[in-house]
Tab-separated table of C-alpha atoms in Angstrom:
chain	number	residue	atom	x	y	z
Q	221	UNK	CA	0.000	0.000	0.000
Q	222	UNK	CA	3.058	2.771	0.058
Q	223	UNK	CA	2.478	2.772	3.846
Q	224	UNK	CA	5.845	3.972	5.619
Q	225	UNK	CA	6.482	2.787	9.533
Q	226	UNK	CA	9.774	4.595	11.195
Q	227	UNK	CA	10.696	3.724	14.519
Q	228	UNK	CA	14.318	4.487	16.229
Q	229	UNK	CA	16.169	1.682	18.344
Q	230	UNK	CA	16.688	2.145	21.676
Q	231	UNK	CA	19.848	2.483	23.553
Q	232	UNK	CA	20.424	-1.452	23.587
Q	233	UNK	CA	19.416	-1.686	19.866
Q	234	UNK	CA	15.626	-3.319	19.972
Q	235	UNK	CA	12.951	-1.536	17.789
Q	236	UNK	CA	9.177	-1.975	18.318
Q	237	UNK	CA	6.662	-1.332	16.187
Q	238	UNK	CA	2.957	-1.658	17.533
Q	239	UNK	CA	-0.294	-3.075	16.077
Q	240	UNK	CA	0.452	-3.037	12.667
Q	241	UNK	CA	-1.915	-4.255	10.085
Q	242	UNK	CA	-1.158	-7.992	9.051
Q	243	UNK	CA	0.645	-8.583	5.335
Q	244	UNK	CA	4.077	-8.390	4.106
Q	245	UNK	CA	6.823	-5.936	4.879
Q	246	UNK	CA	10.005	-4.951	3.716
Q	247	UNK	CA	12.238	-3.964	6.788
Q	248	UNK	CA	15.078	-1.016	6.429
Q	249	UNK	CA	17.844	0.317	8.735
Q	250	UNK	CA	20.161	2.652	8.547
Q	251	UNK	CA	22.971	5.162	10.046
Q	252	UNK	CA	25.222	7.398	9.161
Q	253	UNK	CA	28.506	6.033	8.241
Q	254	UNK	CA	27.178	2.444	7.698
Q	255	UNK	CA	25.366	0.636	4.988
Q	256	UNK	CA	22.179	0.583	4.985
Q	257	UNK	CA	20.201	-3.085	5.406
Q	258	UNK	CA	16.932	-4.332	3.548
Q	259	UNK	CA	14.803	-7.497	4.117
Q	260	UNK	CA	11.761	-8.322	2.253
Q	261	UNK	CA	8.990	-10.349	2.332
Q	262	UNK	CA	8.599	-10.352	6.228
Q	263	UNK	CA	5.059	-11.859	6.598
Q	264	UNK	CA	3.260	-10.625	9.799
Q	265	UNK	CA	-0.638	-11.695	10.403
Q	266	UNK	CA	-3.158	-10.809	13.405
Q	267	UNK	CA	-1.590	-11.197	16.879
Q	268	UNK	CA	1.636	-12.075	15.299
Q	269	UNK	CA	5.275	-11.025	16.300
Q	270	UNK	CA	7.904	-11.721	14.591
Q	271	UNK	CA	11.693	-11.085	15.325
Q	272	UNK	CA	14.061	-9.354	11.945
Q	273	UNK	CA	18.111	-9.576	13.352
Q	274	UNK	CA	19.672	-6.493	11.542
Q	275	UNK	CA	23.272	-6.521	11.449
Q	276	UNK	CA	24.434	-3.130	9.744
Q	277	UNK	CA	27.948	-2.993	8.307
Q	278	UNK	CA	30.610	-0.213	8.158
Q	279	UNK	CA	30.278	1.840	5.279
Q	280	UNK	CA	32.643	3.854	3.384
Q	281	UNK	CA	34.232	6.347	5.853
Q	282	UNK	CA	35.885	9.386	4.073
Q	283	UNK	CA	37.444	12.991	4.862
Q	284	UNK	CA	38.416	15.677	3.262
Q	285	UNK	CA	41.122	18.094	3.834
Q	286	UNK	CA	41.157	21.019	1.976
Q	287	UNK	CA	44.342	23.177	2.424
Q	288	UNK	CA	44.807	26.909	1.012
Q	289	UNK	CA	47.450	29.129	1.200
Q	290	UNK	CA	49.580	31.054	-0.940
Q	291	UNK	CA	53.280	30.318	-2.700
Q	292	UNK	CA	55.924	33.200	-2.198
């Protein structure tokens, strides 16, 4: 249906989401400087709960130093 959820983990990691409306989900995480993480087809029906592991992974980390000056 287009429907969007968002929830933030707490401290320890766990997410909840409550009384949502039975059929199939696609699950997504992410955070800065990691990759973000996808599931699909996570099939929830009435007074269901179901348990999604995410494991995100380090992204690419990268800086930039920008140095100006002048040549006498």
């Amino acid at each position: 249906t287009g429907v969007i959820y968002k929830t933030t983990s707490s401290e320890t990691g766990n997410y909840t989401f409550e009384a949502l409306p039975s059929g199939s989900y696609t699950i997504s995480a992410e955070a800065d400087n990691f990759k973000k993480y996808s599931t699909s087809k996570n099939i929830l029906t009435a007074n269901d709960t179901i348990t999604v592991r995410l494991v995100l992974s380090a992204g690419n980390i990268s800086e930039v130093v920008q140095v100006e000056g002048t040549y006498e």
